[in-house]
Coordinates of C-alpha atoms and ligand atoms in Angstrom, one line a residue:
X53 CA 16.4 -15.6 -20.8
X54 CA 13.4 -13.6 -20.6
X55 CA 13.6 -9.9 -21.8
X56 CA 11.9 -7.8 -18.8
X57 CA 11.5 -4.6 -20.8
X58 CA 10.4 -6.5 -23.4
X59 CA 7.7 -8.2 -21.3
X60 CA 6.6 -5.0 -19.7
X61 CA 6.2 -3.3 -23.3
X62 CA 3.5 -5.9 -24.6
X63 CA 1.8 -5.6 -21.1
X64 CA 1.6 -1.9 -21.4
X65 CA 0.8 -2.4 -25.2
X66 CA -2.2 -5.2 -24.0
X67 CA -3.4 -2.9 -21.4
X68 CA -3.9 0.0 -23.4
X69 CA -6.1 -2.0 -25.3
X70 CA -8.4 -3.3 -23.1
X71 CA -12.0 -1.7 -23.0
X72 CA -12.7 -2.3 -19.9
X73 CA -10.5 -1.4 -17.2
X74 CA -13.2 -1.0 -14.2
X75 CA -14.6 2.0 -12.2
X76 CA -12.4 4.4 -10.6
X77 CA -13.0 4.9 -6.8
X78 CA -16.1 7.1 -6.3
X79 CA -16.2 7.9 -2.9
X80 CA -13.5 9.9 -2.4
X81 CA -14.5 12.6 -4.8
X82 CA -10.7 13.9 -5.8
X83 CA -9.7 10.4 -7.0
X84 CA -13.4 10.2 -9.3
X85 CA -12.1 13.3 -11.3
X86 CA -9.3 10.6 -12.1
X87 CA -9.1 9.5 -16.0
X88 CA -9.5 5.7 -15.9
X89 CA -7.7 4.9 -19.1
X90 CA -4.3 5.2 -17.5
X91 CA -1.5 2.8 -17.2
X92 CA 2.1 2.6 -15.9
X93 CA 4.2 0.1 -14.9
X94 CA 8.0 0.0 -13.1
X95 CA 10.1 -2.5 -12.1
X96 CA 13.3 -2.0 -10.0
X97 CA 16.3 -4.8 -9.4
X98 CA 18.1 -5.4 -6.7
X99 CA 21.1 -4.0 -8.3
X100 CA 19.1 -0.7 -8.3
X101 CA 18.3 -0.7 -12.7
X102 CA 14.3 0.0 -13.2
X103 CA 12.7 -0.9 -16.4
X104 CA 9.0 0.8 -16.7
X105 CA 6.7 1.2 -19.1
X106 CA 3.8 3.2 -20.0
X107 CA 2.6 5.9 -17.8
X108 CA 5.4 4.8 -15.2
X109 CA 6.4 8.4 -14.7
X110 CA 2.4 9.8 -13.8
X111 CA 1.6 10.8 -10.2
X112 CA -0.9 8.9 -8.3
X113 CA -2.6 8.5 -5.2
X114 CA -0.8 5.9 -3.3
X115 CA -3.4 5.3 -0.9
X116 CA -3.6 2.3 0.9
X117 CA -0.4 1.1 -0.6
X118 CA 0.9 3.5 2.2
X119 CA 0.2 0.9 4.5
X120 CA 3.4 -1.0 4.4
X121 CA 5.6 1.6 4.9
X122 CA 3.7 3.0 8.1
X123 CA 3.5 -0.9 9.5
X124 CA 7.5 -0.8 8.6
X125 CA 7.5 2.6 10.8
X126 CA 5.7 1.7 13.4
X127 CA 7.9 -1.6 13.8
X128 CA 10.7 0.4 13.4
X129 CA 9.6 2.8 16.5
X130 CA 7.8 0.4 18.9
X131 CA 9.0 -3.0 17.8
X132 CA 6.7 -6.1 18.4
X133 CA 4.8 -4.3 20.9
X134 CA 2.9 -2.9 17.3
X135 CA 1.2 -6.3 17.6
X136 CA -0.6 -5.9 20.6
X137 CA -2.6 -3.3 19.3
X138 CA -3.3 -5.0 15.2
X139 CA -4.0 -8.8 14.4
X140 CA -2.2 -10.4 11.4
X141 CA -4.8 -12.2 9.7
X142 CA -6.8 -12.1 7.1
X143 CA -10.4 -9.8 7.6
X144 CA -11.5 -11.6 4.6
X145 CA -13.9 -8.7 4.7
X146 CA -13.9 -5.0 2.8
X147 CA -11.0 -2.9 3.4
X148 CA -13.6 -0.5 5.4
X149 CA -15.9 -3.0 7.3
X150 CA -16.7 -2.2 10.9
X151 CA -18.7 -5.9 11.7
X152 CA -15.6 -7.5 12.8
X153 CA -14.4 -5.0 15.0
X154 CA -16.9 -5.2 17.1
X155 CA -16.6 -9.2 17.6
X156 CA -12.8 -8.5 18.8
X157 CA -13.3 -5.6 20.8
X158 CA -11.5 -2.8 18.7
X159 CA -8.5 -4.9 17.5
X160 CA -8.7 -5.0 13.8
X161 CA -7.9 -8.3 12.3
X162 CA -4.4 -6.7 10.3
X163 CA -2.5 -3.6 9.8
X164 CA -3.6 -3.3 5.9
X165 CA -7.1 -2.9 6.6
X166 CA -8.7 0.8 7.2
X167 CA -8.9 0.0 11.0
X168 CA -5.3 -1.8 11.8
X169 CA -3.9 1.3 9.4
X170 CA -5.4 3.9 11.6
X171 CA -4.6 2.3 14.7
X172 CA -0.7 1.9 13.4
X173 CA -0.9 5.6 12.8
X174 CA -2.3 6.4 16.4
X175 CA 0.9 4.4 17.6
X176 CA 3.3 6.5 15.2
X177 CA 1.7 10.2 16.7
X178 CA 3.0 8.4 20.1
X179 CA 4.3 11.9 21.4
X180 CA 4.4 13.8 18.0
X181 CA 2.0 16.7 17.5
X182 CA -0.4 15.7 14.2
X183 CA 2.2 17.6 11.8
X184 CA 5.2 16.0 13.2
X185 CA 3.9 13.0 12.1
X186 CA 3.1 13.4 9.1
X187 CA 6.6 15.2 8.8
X188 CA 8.0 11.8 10.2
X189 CA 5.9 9.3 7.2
X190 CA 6.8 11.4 4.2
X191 CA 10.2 11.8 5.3
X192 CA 10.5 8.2 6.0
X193 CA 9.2 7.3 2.0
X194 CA 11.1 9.8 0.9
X195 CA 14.2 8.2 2.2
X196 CA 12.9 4.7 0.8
X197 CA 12.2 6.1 -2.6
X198 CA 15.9 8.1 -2.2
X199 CA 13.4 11.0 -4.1
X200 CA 13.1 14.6 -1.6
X201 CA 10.2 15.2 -4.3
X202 CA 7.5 13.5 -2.8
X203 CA 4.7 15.4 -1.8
X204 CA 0.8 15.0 -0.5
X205 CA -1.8 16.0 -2.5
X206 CA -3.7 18.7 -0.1
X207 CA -6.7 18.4 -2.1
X208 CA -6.9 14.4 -1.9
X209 CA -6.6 15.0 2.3
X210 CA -9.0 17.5 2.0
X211 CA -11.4 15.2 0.0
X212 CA -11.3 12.3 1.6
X213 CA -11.3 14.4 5.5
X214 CA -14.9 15.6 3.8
X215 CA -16.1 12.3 3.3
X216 CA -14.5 10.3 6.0
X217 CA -17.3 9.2 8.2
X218 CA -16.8 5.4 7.8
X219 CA -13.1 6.2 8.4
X220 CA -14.2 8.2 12.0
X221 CA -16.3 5.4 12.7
X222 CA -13.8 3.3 12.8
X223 CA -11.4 5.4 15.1
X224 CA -14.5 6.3 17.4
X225 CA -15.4 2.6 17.6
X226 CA -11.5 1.6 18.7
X227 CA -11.0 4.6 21.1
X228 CA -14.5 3.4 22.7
X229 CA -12.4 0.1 23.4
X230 CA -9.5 2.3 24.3
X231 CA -7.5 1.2 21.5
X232 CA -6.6 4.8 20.4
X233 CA -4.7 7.0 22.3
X234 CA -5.0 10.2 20.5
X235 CA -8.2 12.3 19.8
X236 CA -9.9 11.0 16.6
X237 CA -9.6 13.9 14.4
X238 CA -6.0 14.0 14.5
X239 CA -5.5 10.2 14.2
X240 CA -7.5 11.0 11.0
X241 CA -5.9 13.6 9.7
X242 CA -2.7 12.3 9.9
X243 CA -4.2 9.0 8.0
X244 CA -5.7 10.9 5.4
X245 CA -2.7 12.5 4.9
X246 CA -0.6 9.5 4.4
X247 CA -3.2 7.9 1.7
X248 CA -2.9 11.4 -0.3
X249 CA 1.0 11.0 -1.1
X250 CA 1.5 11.2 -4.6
X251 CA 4.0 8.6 -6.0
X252 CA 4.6 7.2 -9.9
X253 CA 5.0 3.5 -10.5
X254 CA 9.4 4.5 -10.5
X255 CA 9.4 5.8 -6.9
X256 CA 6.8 3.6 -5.4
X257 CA 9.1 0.4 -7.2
X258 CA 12.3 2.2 -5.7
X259 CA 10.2 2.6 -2.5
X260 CA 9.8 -1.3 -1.9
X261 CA 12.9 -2.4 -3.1
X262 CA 14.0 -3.0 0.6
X263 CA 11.4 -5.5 0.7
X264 CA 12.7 -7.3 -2.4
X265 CA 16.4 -7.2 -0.5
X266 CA 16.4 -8.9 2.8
X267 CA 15.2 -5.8 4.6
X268 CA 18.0 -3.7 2.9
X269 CA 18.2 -0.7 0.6
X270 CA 20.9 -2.3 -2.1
X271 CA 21.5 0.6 -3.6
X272 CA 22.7 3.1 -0.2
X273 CA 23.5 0.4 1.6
X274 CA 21.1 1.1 4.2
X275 CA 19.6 -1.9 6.8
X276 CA 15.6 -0.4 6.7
X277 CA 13.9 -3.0 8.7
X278 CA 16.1 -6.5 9.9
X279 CA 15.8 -9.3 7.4
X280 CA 13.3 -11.3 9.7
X281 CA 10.9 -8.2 9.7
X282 CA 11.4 -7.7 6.0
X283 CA 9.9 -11.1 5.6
X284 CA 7.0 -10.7 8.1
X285 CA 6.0 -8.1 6.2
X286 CA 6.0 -9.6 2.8
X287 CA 3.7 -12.4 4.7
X288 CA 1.1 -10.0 5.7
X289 CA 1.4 -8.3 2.3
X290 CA 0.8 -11.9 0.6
X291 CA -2.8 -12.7 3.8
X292 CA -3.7 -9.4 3.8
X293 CA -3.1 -6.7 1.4
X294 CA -5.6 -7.1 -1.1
X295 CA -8.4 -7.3 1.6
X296 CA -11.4 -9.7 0.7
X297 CA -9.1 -9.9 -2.8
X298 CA -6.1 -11.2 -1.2
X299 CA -6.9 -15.1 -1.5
X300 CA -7.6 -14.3 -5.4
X301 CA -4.7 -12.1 -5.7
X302 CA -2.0 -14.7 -4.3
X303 CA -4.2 -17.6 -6.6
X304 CA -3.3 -15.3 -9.7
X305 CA -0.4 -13.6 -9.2
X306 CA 1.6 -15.6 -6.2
X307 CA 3.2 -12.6 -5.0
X308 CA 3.0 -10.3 -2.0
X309 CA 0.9 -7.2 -2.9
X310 CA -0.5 -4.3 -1.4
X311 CA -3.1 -2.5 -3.6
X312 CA -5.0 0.9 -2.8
X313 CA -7.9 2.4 -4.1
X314 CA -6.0 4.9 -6.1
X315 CA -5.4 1.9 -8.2
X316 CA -1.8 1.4 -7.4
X317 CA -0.2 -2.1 -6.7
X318 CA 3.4 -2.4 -4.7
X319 CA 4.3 -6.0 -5.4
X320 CA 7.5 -8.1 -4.4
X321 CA 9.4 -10.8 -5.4
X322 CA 11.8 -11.4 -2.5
X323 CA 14.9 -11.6 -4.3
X324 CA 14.4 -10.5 -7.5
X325 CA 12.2 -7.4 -7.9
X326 CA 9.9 -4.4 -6.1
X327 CA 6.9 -4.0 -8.8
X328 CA 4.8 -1.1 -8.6
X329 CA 1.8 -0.8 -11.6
X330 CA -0.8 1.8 -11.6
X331 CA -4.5 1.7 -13.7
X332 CA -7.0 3.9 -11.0
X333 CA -9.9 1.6 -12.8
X334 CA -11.2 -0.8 -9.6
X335 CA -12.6 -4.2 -9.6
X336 CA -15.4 -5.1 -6.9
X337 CA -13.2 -5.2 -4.1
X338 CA -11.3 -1.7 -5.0
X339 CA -8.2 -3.3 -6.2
X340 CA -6.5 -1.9 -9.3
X341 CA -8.0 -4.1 -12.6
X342 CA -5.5 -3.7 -15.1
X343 CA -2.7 -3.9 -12.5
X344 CA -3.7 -7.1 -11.2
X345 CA -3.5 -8.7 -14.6
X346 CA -0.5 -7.3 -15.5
X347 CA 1.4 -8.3 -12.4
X348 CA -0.4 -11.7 -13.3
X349 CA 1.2 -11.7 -16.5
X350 CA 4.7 -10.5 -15.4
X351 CA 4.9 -13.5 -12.5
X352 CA 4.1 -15.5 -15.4
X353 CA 6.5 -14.8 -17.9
X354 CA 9.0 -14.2 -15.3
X355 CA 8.7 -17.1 -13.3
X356 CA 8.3 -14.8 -10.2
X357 CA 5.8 -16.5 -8.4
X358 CA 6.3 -17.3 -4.4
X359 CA 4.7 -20.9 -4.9
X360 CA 7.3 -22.2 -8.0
X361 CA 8.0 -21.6 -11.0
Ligands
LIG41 N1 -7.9 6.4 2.2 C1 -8.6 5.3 1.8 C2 -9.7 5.0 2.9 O1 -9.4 5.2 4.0 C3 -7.8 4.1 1.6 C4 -8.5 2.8 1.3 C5 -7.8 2.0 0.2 O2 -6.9 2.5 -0.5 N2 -8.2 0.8 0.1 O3 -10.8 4.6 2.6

């Protein structure tokens, strides 16, 4: 049988020696004052063990990988009503691209992209004041992550709030079709504020396990989403959450994913494991470098791929 701590050492050990390990995400200025050379890696079991390895226990910004857990909210509140405000296909297009949102009149094409994630969040503030949603996100990761620790990053919100024009583009261009309910600057804050939580590769792995477990948190015993939805969103993870990187992502890896331009990765083998890997270096779609390989190799050696061993 194949030692998993083993196999996660000579990953970290490879990706400490690569050169290059791509560009940390410039536009939001907070996460380019990020050290590229960083890597960590964590891997939780359904029976609730983690193995990590290198900078597993290093705060990042999680980003887009918030994504799944607001989608997971948002079904939790509304149900499958969720999807008559988001698509579930593939953009096939950058995570920030405005073309396609035109062409289907404010309905973005999935909840992972920049557009289905703020219009997810406009359906969570559904009679919350800005603050009490954002209360309601981190309280809901916290109690994924069983960790009261987790905190936003102010100065990531703040950042990206500074530099979000593409971002209020988007909302305006949705309301316009009447596709938002709420005014744009607080659908915006309360986004920003979700892709500023701070996580490490241990909490974000712990984080997904329900994912990995039918729906359920093994370790409290706790029935998170219902197997069926669990499932649905491991499908969307697999289309959609690597944006324009998501058919190359399930080519190499063969596992649902959700990457975010903090250079995180949450990735799940139903059954078997919640992954999270961290290296803030981007390739040309904004997906983590380093952490794409590595969950490349560690489907590999584990025989954890979707599509067969
Ligand atoms: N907060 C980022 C943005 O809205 C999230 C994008 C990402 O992680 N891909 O641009």
């Amino acid at each position: 049988m194949t030692d998993l701590q083993e196999v996660l050492d000579e990953i970290a050990a490879e990706a400490a020696s690569v050169e290059d390990c791509g560009v940390v995400a410039q536009y939001i200025p907070e996460l380019a004052k990020v050290d590229a050379k960083q890597f960590g890696i964590a891997v939780t079991l359904p029976d609730g063990t983690v193995h990590s390895a290198g900078d597993s226990a290093t705060g990042f910004s999680i980003q887009s990988v918030s994504k799944v857990f607001t989608l997971a909210l948002a079904l939790g509140k509304l149900g499958d009503s969720v999807w008559s405000s988001v698509g579930r296909e593939p953009s096939g297009n950058p995570f920030n691209s405005i073309v396609q949102l035109e062409q289907e009149k404010g309905r973005p094409r999935n909840p992972f992209i920049n557009a289905g994630a703020i219009a997810v969040v406009d359906l969570i503030m559904a009679g919350h004041q800005p603050k009490e949603a954002i209360g309601e996100i981190i309280q809901f990761i916290r109690h994924l992550a069983d960790d009261d620790s987790i905190l936003i990053d102010e100065h990531v919100a703040r950042s990206e709030t500074a530099h979000g024009d593409r971002n209020a583009s988007l909302a305006h261009f949705m309301r316009s079709f009447g596709n938002i309910d709420h005014p744009v600057d607080h659908v915006l804050g309360v986004y920003f504020h979700q892709c500023a939580l701070v996580m490490n590769c241990r909490q974000l792995a712990r984080a997904g396990l329900f994912l990995a477990s039918q729906g359920r948190d093994p370790v409290t015993g706790a029935q998170v989403v219902s197997e069926q939805r669990a499932r649905r969103i491991n499908a969307i993870m697999l289309t959609c959450g690597h944006y324009d990187g998501s058919g190359e992502f399930a080519f190499r890896v063969g596992l649902p994913g959700k990457s975010g331009v903090g250079g995180g990765i949450l990735a799940i083998a139903p059954g078997k494991a919640s992954i999270a890997v961290w290296s803030p270096g981007l390739d040309r779609v904004g997906n983590s470098k380093l952490g794409t390989a590595a969950l490349e190799q560690l489907a590999r050696r584990m025989d954890w791929s979707v599509f067969g061993a």
